[in-house]
């Protein structure tokens, strides 16, 4: 025992000495010692996106106790958008974690509200007020993910915060600018929640919730692990996920087995609800870390069938990956859009370093063709050496084709990736790909044509987006300032959150937000067709982020477009020609301006 204690003391002192030496040596010596490299782009041009963080009023910096909680803070936090107060403007929640686990435990497992998850209200011009204190949103634990969803069908999106190793938090939107924490709903879980999705699994008009859990660990177990263990995610067991059926009255029951959605052993990071085959029933796709991804087909009546193998969405086609040598990838972020313009939703999955992001092209609603080589150039794919997380499908130039923004950042600082390998051979997987911690971010332009899917990397001509070099995690996209262009919000590690305004030249747009009507049935699954292009209303995923957003249609040079609607119950509605602009649509009523406050209860200011 004494020799073990002496060894442990030696290790701690040695690591402390390394940290001191590296800090004293300066950037050049650090790079030499650790063989790191800069990921920063040079000679960036253009002005497609402009950094407006300072003017936006968003003041936030993700922090996590890496020393105590080890793996958990490396996951970072989400960024999710929704109009929570009904004024037609997108508001923002940024997920935070525990800054000091020791102080947090001594204070009764809480910390000052200023260091917790923050809620920002949009003033209407793309600038924000921090309204956390008066909103009633108190999320001061090990937050990872956020999802906005109208869970009680009152027309106002509610908020769910997914936590790592402790109960999830559920906040009911009271419709007056404030929230009430709901307890004993059945959504609390208590596992390592990263993925959240809402969908009506049985057609009863109530939104049900799917909870995707990650690894079998929690902050206390991480704290007790040896400082030199440096366990990789691959060395943990996975946690089972849950499907929760909405009973009404803020009560949810576990129907995982009855629904056929149990996926034993999975390590889930992403989940999205979508109707991939156009049969009017919402299906579910789940992305897993070094585990087979899963596509569940909705068979009706609340039952699902695993169709991953028959649709080609479970495993990548080319076999093993560089990092882990298996026939799996490290599925993290998710985006869904009709990238090739054939009227069917495709899937895009972000993956770890030296693993290409996966693009599944929907083939006639029956199978999916793995198309990233065709779309991004195979071995020339610029994101290949980087670790990819948040992703947004957005039509940034309003040409009618959905483009992609991808956020990158390594798991651990370079010092840790080097030292870790001295104690754990498996930790070599932390160091694959580009030898950088902060990494460059990406913007792709969709240049697909019928029968051919193609993206062009325009990051180097994107302005301030192309200049970003951050440890990317959460990413959200939406029109923050009401100018008809989709903007971006990043929630990285170690640096303040970043707001980028879309300043790209481009065409007009039409946005439509479905809203619950008198029948009090969910609008999730509403399908809107604009000028022949259809989109489904669902919780917009990314990484650790679920946003409640109007459906955005770029119109190019057109001043108007014909709009038809199919509500979840099959009811059809023809809105005729609508001019470019943003609209709120209540079932059975005509469209109204999105930013007309009179249609909603007065919200506190």
Coordinates of C-alpha atoms in Angstrom, one line a residue:
X1 CA 0.0 0.0 0.0
X2 CA 2.8 2.4 0.9
X3 CA 4.6 1.8 -2.4
X4 CA 1.3 2.4 -4.3
X5 CA 0.8 5.7 -2.4
X6 CA 4.4 6.7 -3.2
X7 CA 3.9 5.8 -6.9
X8 CA 0.6 7.8 -7.0
X9 CA 2.4 10.8 -5.4
X10 CA 5.2 10.6 -7.9
X11 CA 2.8 10.5 -10.9
X12 CA 0.9 13.5 -9.6
X13 CA 4.1 15.5 -9.1
X14 CA 5.5 14.4 -12.5
X15 CA 2.3 15.5 -14.2
X16 CA 2.3 18.8 -12.4
X17 CA 6.0 19.3 -13.4
X18 CA 5.0 18.7 -17.1
X19 CA 2.2 21.2 -16.9
X20 CA 4.5 23.8 -15.3
X21 CA 7.3 23.2 -17.9
X22 CA 4.9 23.4 -20.8
X23 CA 3.3 26.6 -19.5
X24 CA 6.7 28.2 -19.0
X25 CA 8.1 27.1 -22.3
X26 CA 5.7 29.2 -24.5
X27 CA 3.8 28.4 -27.6
X28 CA 6.8 27.5 -29.8
X29 CA 8.4 25.1 -27.3
X30 CA 5.0 23.6 -26.6
X31 CA 4.5 22.8 -30.3
X32 CA 7.9 21.3 -30.5
X33 CA 7.5 19.2 -27.3
X34 CA 4.0 17.9 -28.2
X35 CA 4.3 17.9 -32.0
X36 CA 1.1 19.9 -32.2
X37 CA 0.0 21.9 -35.2
X38 CA -2.2 24.8 -36.0
X39 CA -5.5 24.2 -37.7
X40 CA -6.1 27.8 -38.5
X41 CA -6.9 28.7 -42.1
X42 CA -4.8 31.3 -43.8
X43 CA -5.8 33.9 -46.5
X44 CA -9.5 33.6 -45.8
X45 CA -11.6 35.9 -48.0
X46 CA -15.2 36.8 -48.5
X47 CA -18.0 38.0 -46.1
X48 CA -20.6 35.2 -46.2
X49 CA -20.7 35.2 -42.4
X50 CA -19.8 38.1 -40.0
X51 CA -18.9 37.7 -36.3
X52 CA -21.4 39.8 -34.4
X53 CA -20.9 38.2 -30.9
X54 CA -19.9 41.4 -29.2
X55 CA -22.9 43.3 -30.5
X56 CA -25.3 40.4 -30.0
X57 CA -25.4 40.6 -26.2
X58 CA -24.6 36.8 -25.9
X59 CA -22.1 36.4 -23.1
X60 CA -21.4 32.8 -22.4
X61 CA -18.4 30.5 -22.1
X62 CA -18.7 26.8 -21.6
X63 CA -16.6 25.4 -18.7
X64 CA -16.3 22.0 -17.3
X65 CA -14.2 20.4 -14.6
X66 CA -11.9 18.3 -16.7
X67 CA -9.7 17.3 -13.8
X68 CA -12.5 16.0 -11.6
X69 CA -15.1 14.8 -14.2
X70 CA -12.6 13.7 -16.8
X71 CA -14.6 12.4 -19.9
X72 CA -17.9 14.3 -19.2
X73 CA -16.7 17.9 -19.8
X74 CA -15.1 16.8 -23.1
X75 CA -18.6 16.4 -24.5
X76 CA -19.2 20.1 -24.3
X77 CA -22.7 21.6 -24.4
X78 CA -25.5 22.2 -26.9
X79 CA -27.0 25.3 -28.5
X80 CA -30.7 25.3 -29.3
X81 CA -33.1 27.8 -30.8
X82 CA -36.8 28.4 -30.4
X83 CA -39.3 31.3 -30.0
X84 CA -40.2 30.6 -26.4
X85 CA -42.2 33.8 -25.8
X86 CA -44.3 33.9 -29.0
X87 CA -43.0 37.2 -30.4
X88 CA -41.8 35.5 -33.6
X89 CA -38.1 35.9 -32.8
X90 CA -35.7 33.0 -32.2
X91 CA -34.4 32.8 -28.6
X92 CA -31.3 30.8 -27.6
X93 CA -30.4 28.4 -24.8
X94 CA -26.7 27.5 -24.2
X95 CA -26.0 24.5 -22.1
X96 CA -23.4 24.7 -19.3
X97 CA -21.7 22.3 -16.9
X98 CA -20.2 22.4 -13.4
X99 CA -17.2 24.7 -13.2
X100 CA -15.7 23.2 -10.0
X101 CA -17.0 19.8 -8.9
X102 CA -15.5 20.2 -5.4
X103 CA -17.3 23.5 -4.8
X104 CA -20.4 22.1 -6.4
X105 CA -20.6 19.2 -4.0
X106 CA -19.8 21.3 -1.0
X107 CA -22.6 23.7 -2.0
X108 CA -25.2 20.9 -2.1
X109 CA -24.7 20.0 -5.8
X110 CA -25.4 23.4 -7.1
X111 CA -23.4 26.5 -8.2
X112 CA -24.2 30.2 -8.8
X113 CA -26.8 30.7 -11.4
X114 CA -24.4 33.0 -13.4
X115 CA -22.3 29.8 -14.0
X116 CA -25.3 27.7 -15.2
X117 CA -27.1 27.1 -18.4
X118 CA -28.2 30.4 -19.8
X119 CA -31.4 31.5 -21.6
X120 CA -31.2 34.5 -24.0
X121 CA -34.3 36.3 -25.3
X122 CA -34.1 37.8 -28.8
X123 CA -34.9 41.5 -28.8
X124 CA -36.2 41.2 -32.4
X125 CA -33.1 42.5 -34.2
X126 CA -30.7 39.6 -33.6
X127 CA -29.4 41.0 -30.3
X128 CA -30.2 39.3 -27.0
X129 CA -31.0 39.8 -23.3
X130 CA -29.9 37.2 -20.8
X131 CA -33.2 36.4 -19.1
X132 CA -32.1 33.4 -17.1
X133 CA -32.8 34.8 -13.7
X134 CA -36.4 35.9 -14.4
X135 CA -37.3 32.9 -16.6
X136 CA -37.3 30.3 -13.9
X137 CA -34.8 28.1 -15.9
X138 CA -32.4 26.8 -13.3
X139 CA -30.1 24.1 -14.8
X140 CA -26.9 24.0 -12.7
X141 CA -25.6 20.5 -13.0
X142 CA -23.8 18.4 -15.6
X143 CA -25.7 19.6 -18.6
X144 CA -24.9 18.3 -22.1
X145 CA -28.0 18.7 -24.3
X146 CA -31.0 20.9 -24.8
X147 CA -34.3 20.3 -26.7
X148 CA -37.1 22.6 -27.4
X149 CA -40.5 20.9 -27.9
X150 CA -44.1 21.8 -27.3
X151 CA -44.8 18.8 -25.1
X152 CA -48.2 19.9 -23.8
X153 CA -49.6 21.3 -27.1
X154 CA -50.3 24.8 -25.9
X155 CA -48.4 26.5 -28.7
X156 CA -45.3 27.3 -26.7
X157 CA -42.2 25.2 -26.9
X158 CA -41.0 23.7 -23.6
X159 CA -37.4 22.9 -22.6
X160 CA -35.7 19.7 -21.7
X161 CA -32.1 19.7 -20.5
X162 CA -30.3 16.4 -20.8
X163 CA -27.7 15.7 -18.1
X164 CA -24.7 13.4 -17.6
X165 CA -25.3 11.0 -14.8
X166 CA -28.1 12.9 -13.0
X167 CA -31.8 13.5 -13.6
X168 CA -32.8 15.4 -16.7
X169 CA -34.6 18.7 -16.2
X170 CA -38.0 19.5 -17.7
X171 CA -39.3 23.0 -17.9
X172 CA -42.9 23.8 -18.8
X173 CA -43.3 27.0 -20.8
X174 CA -46.0 29.0 -19.1
X175 CA -46.5 31.3 -22.1
X176 CA -45.7 34.5 -20.2
X177 CA -41.9 34.4 -20.6
X178 CA -41.4 32.2 -17.6
X179 CA -41.0 28.5 -17.0
X180 CA -42.0 26.0 -14.3
X181 CA -39.9 23.0 -13.5
X182 CA -41.9 19.8 -13.8
X183 CA -41.0 16.9 -11.6
X184 CA -41.8 13.2 -11.7
X185 CA -42.7 13.3 -15.4
X186 CA -40.9 10.1 -16.4
X187 CA -38.4 12.0 -18.5
X188 CA -35.8 12.5 -15.8
X189 CA -33.9 9.3 -16.6
X190 CA -30.8 9.8 -14.6
X191 CA -28.4 8.3 -17.1
X192 CA -25.9 10.0 -19.4
X193 CA -28.3 11.7 -21.8
X194 CA -26.9 13.2 -25.0
X195 CA -29.7 12.7 -27.6
X196 CA -33.3 13.8 -27.3
X197 CA -36.1 13.6 -29.9
X198 CA -39.8 14.3 -29.8
X199 CA -42.3 12.5 -32.1
X200 CA -45.9 11.2 -32.1
X201 CA -45.3 7.5 -32.1
X202 CA -48.9 6.3 -32.1
X203 CA -50.9 9.1 -33.8
X204 CA -52.8 10.2 -30.7
X205 CA -51.7 13.8 -31.2
X206 CA -49.4 13.9 -28.1
X207 CA -45.7 14.3 -28.6
X208 CA -43.7 11.4 -27.2
X209 CA -40.0 11.6 -26.3
X210 CA -37.0 9.4 -27.2
X211 CA -34.0 9.7 -24.8
X212 CA -30.6 8.6 -26.2
X213 CA -28.1 7.7 -23.5
X214 CA -24.4 7.4 -23.9
X215 CA -21.9 5.7 -21.6
X216 CA -22.2 3.8 -18.3
X217 CA -20.6 6.5 -16.0
X218 CA -21.5 9.6 -14.0
X219 CA -19.6 12.5 -12.4
X220 CA -19.0 10.6 -9.1
X221 CA -17.5 7.6 -10.9
X222 CA -15.4 9.8 -13.1
X223 CA -14.1 11.7 -10.0
X224 CA -13.1 8.4 -8.3
X225 CA -11.2 7.1 -11.3
X226 CA -7.4 7.3 -11.3
X227 CA -6.1 10.5 -12.8
X228 CA -3.9 8.4 -15.0
X229 CA -6.6 6.1 -16.3
X230 CA -7.4 8.3 -19.4
X231 CA -10.2 5.9 -20.5
X232 CA -11.5 6.4 -24.0
X233 CA -15.2 6.2 -24.8
X234 CA -14.5 2.9 -26.4
X235 CA -13.6 1.4 -23.0
X236 CA -17.0 2.1 -21.4
X237 CA -20.2 0.1 -21.7
X238 CA -23.1 1.7 -23.4
X239 CA -26.4 2.6 -21.8
X240 CA -29.8 1.6 -23.0
X241 CA -32.1 4.2 -24.5
X242 CA -35.7 4.9 -23.6
X243 CA -38.9 5.6 -25.5
X244 CA -41.4 7.5 -23.3
X245 CA -45.1 7.7 -24.3
X246 CA -46.9 10.9 -23.5
X247 CA -50.0 10.2 -21.3
X248 CA -51.0 13.9 -21.0
X249 CA -50.8 16.0 -17.9
X250 CA -47.0 16.0 -18.0
X251 CA -46.8 12.2 -17.4
X252 CA -44.7 9.9 -19.6
X253 CA -44.5 6.1 -19.4
X254 CA -41.6 3.9 -20.5
X255 CA -42.7 1.9 -23.6
X256 CA -39.2 1.1 -24.9
X257 CA -39.9 -2.7 -25.1
X258 CA -43.5 -2.4 -26.1
X259 CA -42.5 0.0 -29.0
X260 CA -39.6 -2.2 -30.2
X261 CA -37.1 0.6 -29.9
X262 CA -34.7 -1.0 -27.3
X263 CA -31.1 -1.0 -28.7
X264 CA -29.1 -2.9 -26.1
X265 CA -25.5 -1.8 -25.7
X266 CA -25.7 1.3 -27.9
X267 CA -23.7 4.4 -27.2
X268 CA -26.1 7.1 -28.5
X269 CA -25.1 10.7 -29.2
X270 CA -27.7 11.7 -31.8
X271 CA -31.4 11.0 -32.6
X272 CA -33.8 12.5 -35.1
X273 CA -37.5 11.9 -35.9
X274 CA -38.4 11.9 -39.6
X275 CA -40.8 10.3 -42.1
X276 CA -38.1 8.8 -44.4
X277 CA -40.5 6.7 -46.6
X278 CA -43.4 9.2 -46.9
X279 CA -46.1 7.0 -45.4
X280 CA -47.3 9.7 -43.0
X281 CA -45.9 8.0 -39.9
X282 CA -42.8 9.3 -38.1
X283 CA -39.7 7.1 -38.0
X284 CA -36.6 7.4 -35.9
X285 CA -32.8 7.5 -36.7
X286 CA -30.2 7.0 -34.0
X287 CA -26.4 7.7 -34.3
X288 CA -24.1 5.8 -32.0
X289 CA -20.4 6.1 -31.0
X290 CA -18.5 3.0 -32.3
X291 CA -21.7 1.1 -32.4
X292 CA -24.1 0.3 -35.3
X293 CA -26.4 3.2 -36.1
X294 CA -30.1 2.3 -36.0
X295 CA -33.1 3.2 -38.2
X296 CA -36.5 2.4 -36.7
X297 CA -39.4 2.2 -39.0
X298 CA -42.8 3.2 -37.6
X299 CA -45.2 0.3 -38.2
X300 CA -48.2 2.1 -36.7
X301 CA -49.9 1.8 -33.3
X302 CA -46.8 2.8 -31.4
X303 CA -44.7 -0.1 -32.8
X304 CA -41.3 0.2 -34.6
X305 CA -39.2 -2.2 -36.5
X306 CA -35.4 -2.1 -36.8
X307 CA -34.7 -1.7 -40.6
X308 CA -31.0 -0.6 -40.3
X309 CA -29.7 -3.6 -42.2
X310 CA -32.2 -3.7 -45.0
X311 CA -32.0 0.1 -45.6
X312 CA -28.2 0.3 -45.4
X313 CA -28.1 2.8 -42.6
X314 CA -26.4 0.7 -39.9
X315 CA -22.8 0.3 -41.0
X316 CA -20.6 2.2 -43.4
X317 CA -19.9 0.4 -46.6
X318 CA -16.1 0.6 -46.7
X319 CA -15.3 -1.4 -43.6
X320 CA -13.0 -0.5 -40.7
X321 CA -12.0 3.0 -39.7
X322 CA -8.5 4.2 -38.9
X323 CA -9.2 5.1 -35.3
X324 CA -10.8 1.9 -33.9
X325 CA -10.4 -0.7 -36.6
X326 CA -14.0 -1.7 -36.6
X327 CA -16.9 -1.6 -39.1
X328 CA -18.4 1.3 -37.2
X329 CA -17.9 5.0 -37.0
X330 CA -18.3 7.5 -34.1
X331 CA -21.7 8.9 -35.0
X332 CA -22.2 12.3 -33.2
X333 CA -24.1 15.1 -34.9
X334 CA -27.0 14.7 -37.2
X335 CA -28.6 16.7 -40.0
X336 CA -31.6 15.9 -42.1
X337 CA -32.5 17.6 -45.4
X338 CA -33.4 16.8 -49.0
X339 CA -29.9 17.5 -50.3
X340 CA -30.4 16.1 -53.8
X341 CA -33.8 17.6 -54.5
X342 CA -35.7 14.4 -55.1
X343 CA -38.3 15.1 -52.5
X344 CA -37.0 12.7 -49.9
X345 CA -35.1 13.4 -46.7
X346 CA -31.4 12.4 -46.6
X347 CA -29.2 11.9 -43.6
X348 CA -25.8 13.4 -42.7
X349 CA -23.8 12.1 -39.7
X350 CA -20.7 13.7 -38.3
X351 CA -17.9 11.4 -37.1
X352 CA -14.5 11.4 -35.3
X353 CA -11.1 12.2 -36.8
X354 CA -10.0 10.1 -39.7
X355 CA -13.5 9.0 -40.2
X356 CA -15.4 10.6 -43.0
X357 CA -18.8 12.1 -42.2
X358 CA -21.5 9.9 -43.5
X359 CA -24.0 11.0 -46.1
X360 CA -26.9 8.7 -46.6
X361 CA -28.9 9.5 -49.8
X362 CA -32.5 8.4 -49.6
X363 CA -33.3 6.1 -52.6
X364 CA -37.1 6.1 -53.3
X365 CA -37.9 5.9 -49.5
X366 CA -36.8 2.3 -49.4
X367 CA -33.0 2.2 -49.0
X368 CA -30.1 4.7 -48.5
X369 CA -27.0 4.9 -50.6
X370 CA -23.8 6.0 -48.8
X371 CA -22.8 9.0 -50.9
X372 CA -20.1 11.0 -49.1
X373 CA -17.4 10.0 -51.6
X374 CA -19.5 11.3 -54.4
X375 CA -20.5 14.4 -52.5
X376 CA -17.3 15.5 -50.9
X377 CA -14.5 13.9 -52.8
X378 CA -13.5 10.8 -50.9
X379 CA -9.9 11.0 -49.7
X380 CA -10.0 14.7 -50.5
X381 CA -12.8 15.4 -48.1
X382 CA -11.5 18.4 -46.1
X383 CA -13.1 17.4 -42.8
X384 CA -11.5 13.9 -42.8
X385 CA -8.6 14.5 -40.4
X386 CA -10.7 16.5 -37.9
X387 CA -13.1 15.5 -35.1
X388 CA -16.6 16.6 -36.1
X389 CA -19.5 17.5 -33.8
X390 CA -22.3 20.0 -34.4
X391 CA -23.8 20.3 -37.9
X392 CA -26.5 22.5 -39.5
X393 CA -28.4 22.0 -42.7
X394 CA -29.1 25.5 -43.9
X395 CA -29.7 27.3 -47.2
X396 CA -27.3 30.1 -46.5
X397 CA -27.6 31.7 -49.9
X398 CA -31.4 31.0 -50.4
X399 CA -30.9 29.3 -53.7
X400 CA -33.4 26.5 -52.7
X401 CA -30.8 23.9 -51.9
X402 CA -29.8 23.1 -48.3
X403 CA -26.1 23.5 -47.6
X404 CA -24.0 22.4 -44.6
X405 CA -22.1 24.0 -41.7
X406 CA -19.9 21.6 -39.7
X407 CA -18.2 22.3 -36.3
X408 CA -14.9 20.6 -35.4
X409 CA -12.7 20.2 -32.4
X410 CA -10.5 17.5 -30.8
X411 CA -11.6 15.7 -27.6
X412 CA -8.6 16.6 -25.4
X413 CA -5.9 19.2 -25.4
X414 CA -2.7 18.1 -27.1
X415 CA -0.9 17.7 -23.7
X416 CA -3.4 15.2 -22.5
X417 CA -3.4 13.2 -25.7
X418 CA 0.4 12.8 -25.4
X419 CA 0.6 12.1 -21.6
X420 CA -2.5 9.7 -21.8
X421 CA -0.6 7.3 -24.0
X422 CA 2.0 6.8 -21.4
X423 CA -0.6 5.2 -19.1
X424 CA -3.2 3.7 -21.4
X425 CA -2.3 2.3 -24.8
X426 CA -5.9 2.7 -25.9
X427 CA -5.5 6.5 -25.5
X428 CA -3.7 6.6 -28.8
X429 CA -7.2 7.0 -30.2
X430 CA -7.3 10.4 -28.7
X431 CA -4.5 11.5 -31.0
X432 CA -5.7 10.3 -34.4
X433 CA -6.1 12.8 -37.2
X434 CA -4.8 16.3 -37.2
X435 CA -2.7 17.1 -34.2
X436 CA -4.7 20.1 -33.0
X437 CA -7.1 20.8 -30.2
X438 CA -8.8 23.9 -31.6
X439 CA -9.8 23.2 -35.2
X440 CA -11.1 25.0 -38.2
X441 CA -14.8 25.1 -39.0
X442 CA -16.5 24.3 -42.3
X443 CA -19.1 25.7 -44.7
X444 CA -20.2 23.7 -47.7
X445 CA -22.3 24.9 -50.7
X446 CA -24.8 22.4 -52.1
X447 CA -24.2 22.1 -55.9
X448 CA -26.2 19.0 -56.5
X449 CA -28.3 18.3 -59.5
X450 CA -30.9 15.6 -60.2
X451 CA -29.1 12.3 -60.0
X452 CA -25.9 13.7 -58.7
X453 CA -25.1 14.9 -55.2
X454 CA -22.2 17.4 -54.8
X455 CA -20.9 19.8 -52.2
X456 CA -18.2 22.4 -52.5
X457 CA -16.0 23.6 -49.6
X458 CA -16.4 27.4 -49.4
X459 CA -14.9 27.8 -46.0
X460 CA -11.9 29.8 -47.2
X461 CA -14.2 32.3 -48.8
X462 CA -16.8 32.5 -46.0
X463 CA -15.4 35.4 -44.0
X464 CA -15.4 35.1 -40.3
X465 CA -16.7 31.5 -40.3
X466 CA -13.6 30.5 -42.2
X467 CA -11.4 32.3 -39.7
X468 CA -12.8 30.4 -36.7
X469 CA -10.4 28.0 -35.0
X470 CA -12.2 26.6 -31.9
X471 CA -12.9 23.4 -30.0
X472 CA -16.3 23.1 -31.6
X473 CA -19.2 21.2 -30.0
X474 CA -22.8 22.5 -30.1
X475 CA -24.1 24.4 -33.3
X476 CA -27.5 25.8 -34.2
X477 CA -28.8 27.7 -37.2
X478 CA -31.8 30.0 -37.7
X479 CA -32.8 33.5 -38.8
X480 CA -31.9 35.5 -35.7
X481 CA -32.5 39.0 -37.1
X482 CA -35.5 38.5 -39.3
X483 CA -33.8 39.4 -42.6
X484 CA -34.7 36.1 -44.2
X485 CA -31.2 34.6 -43.9
X486 CA -30.1 31.8 -41.6
X487 CA -27.4 32.7 -39.1
X488 CA -25.2 30.5 -36.9
X489 CA -24.5 30.0 -33.2
X490 CA -21.5 28.0 -31.9
X491 CA -21.1 26.7 -28.3
X492 CA -17.4 25.7 -28.2
X493 CA -15.2 24.7 -25.3
X494 CA -12.7 27.1 -23.7
X495 CA -13.7 30.2 -25.6
X496 CA -16.9 32.3 -25.6
X497 CA -20.0 31.3 -27.6
X498 CA -19.9 32.8 -31.1
X499 CA -22.8 34.4 -33.1
X500 CA -22.3 34.7 -36.8
X501 CA -24.6 36.8 -38.9
X502 CA -25.4 35.6 -42.4
X503 CA -24.2 38.5 -44.7
X504 CA -24.0 36.4 -47.9
X505 CA -25.6 37.8 -51.0
X506 CA -28.6 35.7 -52.0
X507 CA -32.2 35.4 -52.9
X508 CA -35.5 35.7 -50.9
X509 CA -36.9 33.2 -48.5
X510 CA -40.2 31.9 -47.2
X511 CA -40.5 30.6 -43.6
X512 CA -43.5 28.9 -42.0
X513 CA -43.9 27.9 -38.4
X514 CA -46.8 25.4 -37.8
X515 CA -48.6 26.2 -34.5
X516 CA -51.0 24.0 -32.5
X517 CA -54.7 24.8 -33.2
X518 CA -57.9 24.4 -31.3
X519 CA -57.7 20.6 -31.5
X520 CA -54.6 20.7 -29.3
X521 CA -52.8 18.1 -31.4
X522 CA -49.0 18.2 -32.0
X523 CA -47.7 19.9 -35.2
X524 CA -44.7 17.6 -35.3
X525 CA -44.8 15.7 -38.6
X526 CA -46.5 18.6 -40.5
X527 CA -45.4 18.5 -44.1
X528 CA -45.2 21.8 -46.0
X529 CA -44.6 22.0 -49.8
X530 CA -43.3 25.3 -51.2
X531 CA -42.9 25.6 -55.0
X532 CA -42.8 21.8 -55.3
X533 CA -40.2 21.3 -52.5
X534 CA -41.5 19.5 -49.4
X535 CA -40.1 19.7 -45.8
X536 CA -41.3 18.1 -42.6
X537 CA -41.6 19.9 -39.3
X538 CA -39.5 18.1 -36.7
X539 CA -37.1 18.9 -33.9
X540 CA -34.0 20.1 -35.8
X541 CA -31.0 18.1 -34.5
X542 CA -27.3 18.9 -34.5
X543 CA -25.0 17.7 -31.7
X544 CA -26.5 17.8 -28.2
X545 CA -29.0 20.4 -29.6
X546 CA -32.7 20.2 -30.6
X547 CA -34.2 23.4 -32.0
X548 CA -37.9 24.3 -32.7
X549 CA -37.6 26.3 -35.9
X550 CA -39.8 27.6 -38.8
X551 CA -39.4 25.6 -42.0
X552 CA -37.1 27.7 -44.2
X553 CA -37.4 27.7 -48.0
X554 CA -35.0 29.6 -50.2
X555 CA -36.8 31.1 -53.2
X556 CA -33.9 32.4 -55.2
X557 CA -35.1 35.3 -57.3
X558 CA -38.8 34.4 -57.0
X559 CA -41.0 36.8 -55.1
X560 CA -43.6 34.3 -54.1
X561 CA -44.4 30.5 -54.2
X562 CA -47.4 28.2 -54.0
X563 CA -47.7 26.6 -50.5
X564 CA -49.6 23.5 -49.5
X565 CA -49.8 21.8 -46.2
X566 CA -50.4 18.3 -44.9
X567 CA -51.1 18.2 -41.2
X568 CA -50.2 15.1 -39.1
X569 CA -53.8 13.8 -39.2
X570 CA -53.7 13.9 -43.0
X571 CA -55.8 17.1 -43.4
X572 CA -54.7 19.0 -46.5
X573 CA -54.6 22.8 -46.8
X574 CA -53.8 24.9 -49.9
X575 CA -52.5 28.3 -49.1
X576 CA -52.1 29.4 -52.7
X577 CA -49.3 31.9 -53.6
X578 CA -47.5 33.3 -50.6
X579 CA -45.1 36.3 -51.0
X580 CA -41.6 35.8 -49.6
X581 CA -41.6 36.4 -45.8
X582 CA -42.1 34.7 -42.5
X583 CA -45.5 33.3 -41.4
X584 CA -47.2 31.6 -38.5
X585 CA -49.7 28.9 -39.5
X586 CA -52.4 27.6 -37.2
X587 CA -54.3 24.6 -38.4
X588 CA -57.5 25.5 -40.2
X589 CA -56.6 29.2 -40.4
X590 CA -54.9 31.4 -42.9
X591 CA -51.2 32.3 -42.6
X592 CA -50.4 35.3 -40.4
X593 CA -47.1 37.3 -40.1
X594 CA -44.7 35.4 -37.9
X595 CA -43.7 38.4 -35.9
X596 CA -47.3 39.6 -35.1
X597 CA -47.5 39.4 -31.3
X598 CA -51.2 39.8 -31.1
X599 CA -51.8 36.2 -31.9
X600 CA -50.2 35.0 -28.7
X601 CA -50.7 35.7 -25.0
X602 CA -48.8 38.8 -23.8
X603 CA -45.3 37.7 -22.8
X604 CA -43.4 39.4 -20.0
X605 CA -40.7 41.8 -21.0

